[in-house]
Amino acid sequence: MLPSPSHRPRVHVGLLVAALLGLVVVLLPALTAPAAAASRSPAPRADAAASGTFRNPLNTGPDPYMTHWKGNYHLTTTQGDSIKMWRSPSLGTLATADPVTVWTDTDPSRDRNIWAPEFYRFGDRWYLYYTADDGVDEHHRLYVLESERDDPAGPYHFKAKLAPPNHADDFAIDAGILQLGGRLYLAYSGINQYQHNGINIAPLSNPYTVSGDAVAIDAAGGCPEVREGPEFLYRSGRVWMTYSTCDTGKPDYQVWMMSMPLEADPLVPGNWHQHQGAVFSRADDRGVFGPGHHAFFTSPDGTEDWIVYHAKSTSVNTYTNRTTRAQKFTWRADGSPDFGRPLATGATQNLPSGDPGTGNYWINDDGRAAGPGGVTYTGAWNSGTGCATQCFWGDDHWSDRAGATATFSFTGTRIVLLSVKDTGNGYAAVSVDGGPERRLDFHGPIRVGEAVQYVSPRLAYGDHTLRIRVTGEHNSQSGASFVSVDRAEVYVN
């Protein structure tokens, strides 16, 4: 999220390919003269059980919220012009699930800059909270929808605007719902005496009615400008409130925490105890910057706790390239959550406990694969490991020689190509099973890696090929014509 003292408009990541994989910064090795032409045969199948693992990112959007309900993960992220939801029985297939549009609006006061949707079940209905404006950032307000049946994907109808009496017409974003002692509270980021975007908490008489003034919480954060995205955990007799600090465009965007006893009144600011220091922050050595705007969910069998969050793969101050990631967290002996450090995208993680798995598998650029297939090269290609943890298995291939090809062979129904976007990249032509070529631009205004370059159409299950051909051409903004190959993800259903 971008709340900042200057109230600059935010630029959000557009929906590149519905719910597909996202971005990771890659520091390419020095672009030396192309090596001699090489051809690589597929390596033996890797030992990893692909069906039991997954890799981030899960979505190309920021500001994620996710829950597992009746056999499916349900995920929302900021899309800007609407609210979309992705559903999948496995975390490993969420990235390629087709989105459902659950809300659009024709009211001009709230049909622009739709941010940070979150959905909660109360009774047999779901309530979807979100932020929207009329195109002016300072006009952001909080709204809630109500489902027409017991389904987080709706359909929904508009229910109410949420405005505490003492902030009836003030800037407000990032609603989170606190549940204590059978009562509900609206926590959000908005104007108070501490920040333009500070943490406020107001009472609710039901999921869609604010019943009193908001109180301001003086939350620390390591930077002055932002306290946003409050979320809650309940454990060891305490409620733990986590929130994001710093402008989300900065690489130092991070998560801080406060807590109080479960029996305390959350509307008394002095009841909140500040925990010092960030509890989740950038990991430069893993290529992760600005991790925050998070939520929590449990594994399908209820035995594990997980955090879902957005982060960037570049240290550049930018609101683009924020992607959704997830990882498991644990608890310390004193009862506080231990989120650890954010993992590099491409890091292989075990699926949540009770997740049925996918059968999907990866093929690395060096020919290693977790399923049937591999990759072969013709023409002149460079390869190297300079990108370390920021590349899948720490390596990639690249070439600027027209006519050079990389061909993945695979068995499945769809293939996704992930590789580097860079200021010196050019055009490639891709084709499936020898069919017509599609021209792709691998150039990017900043260097990022693990970017989705291509998603094949759905194919009949069986043996297929994907060929990437270097054209030797580039657009007018690029300095060269390199094409990068990092890995492919193969989907089998």
PDB file of C-alpha atoms in Angstrom, residues 9 13 156 172 203 242 260 286 289 292 336 349 358 401 469:
ATOM      1  CA  PRO A   9      -1.167   8.228  -6.155  1.00  0.00           C
ATOM      2  CA  VAL A  13       0.713  -4.132 -10.585  1.00  0.00           C
ATOM      3  CA  TYR A 156     -21.873 -10.215  -3.343  1.00  0.00           C
ATOM      4  CA  ALA A 172      -9.066   5.443   5.338  1.00  0.00           C
ATOM      5  CA  PRO A 203     -16.144  -0.852  17.532  1.00  0.00           C
ATOM      6  CA  THR A 242       0.915  -7.127  13.127  1.00  0.00           C
ATOM      7  CA  MET A 260      -2.325  -7.260  24.509  1.00  0.00           C
ATOM      8  CA  ARG A 286      17.723 -13.693  -0.978  1.00  0.00           C
ATOM      9  CA  PHE A 289      12.679  -6.414  -0.618  1.00  0.00           C
ATOM     10  CA  GLY A 292       4.633  -6.691   4.064  1.00  0.00           C
ATOM     11  CA  SER A 336       4.864 -14.851  20.177  1.00  0.00           C
ATOM     12  CA  GLN A 349       8.931 -25.324   0.024  1.00  0.00           C
ATOM     13  CA  THR A 358      -0.499 -31.140  -7.739  1.00  0.00           C
ATOM     14  CA  ARG A 401      22.623 -14.537 -31.073  1.00  0.00           C
ATOM     15  CA  ARG A 469      14.142 -18.634 -30.517  1.00  0.00           C
TER      16      ARG A 469
END
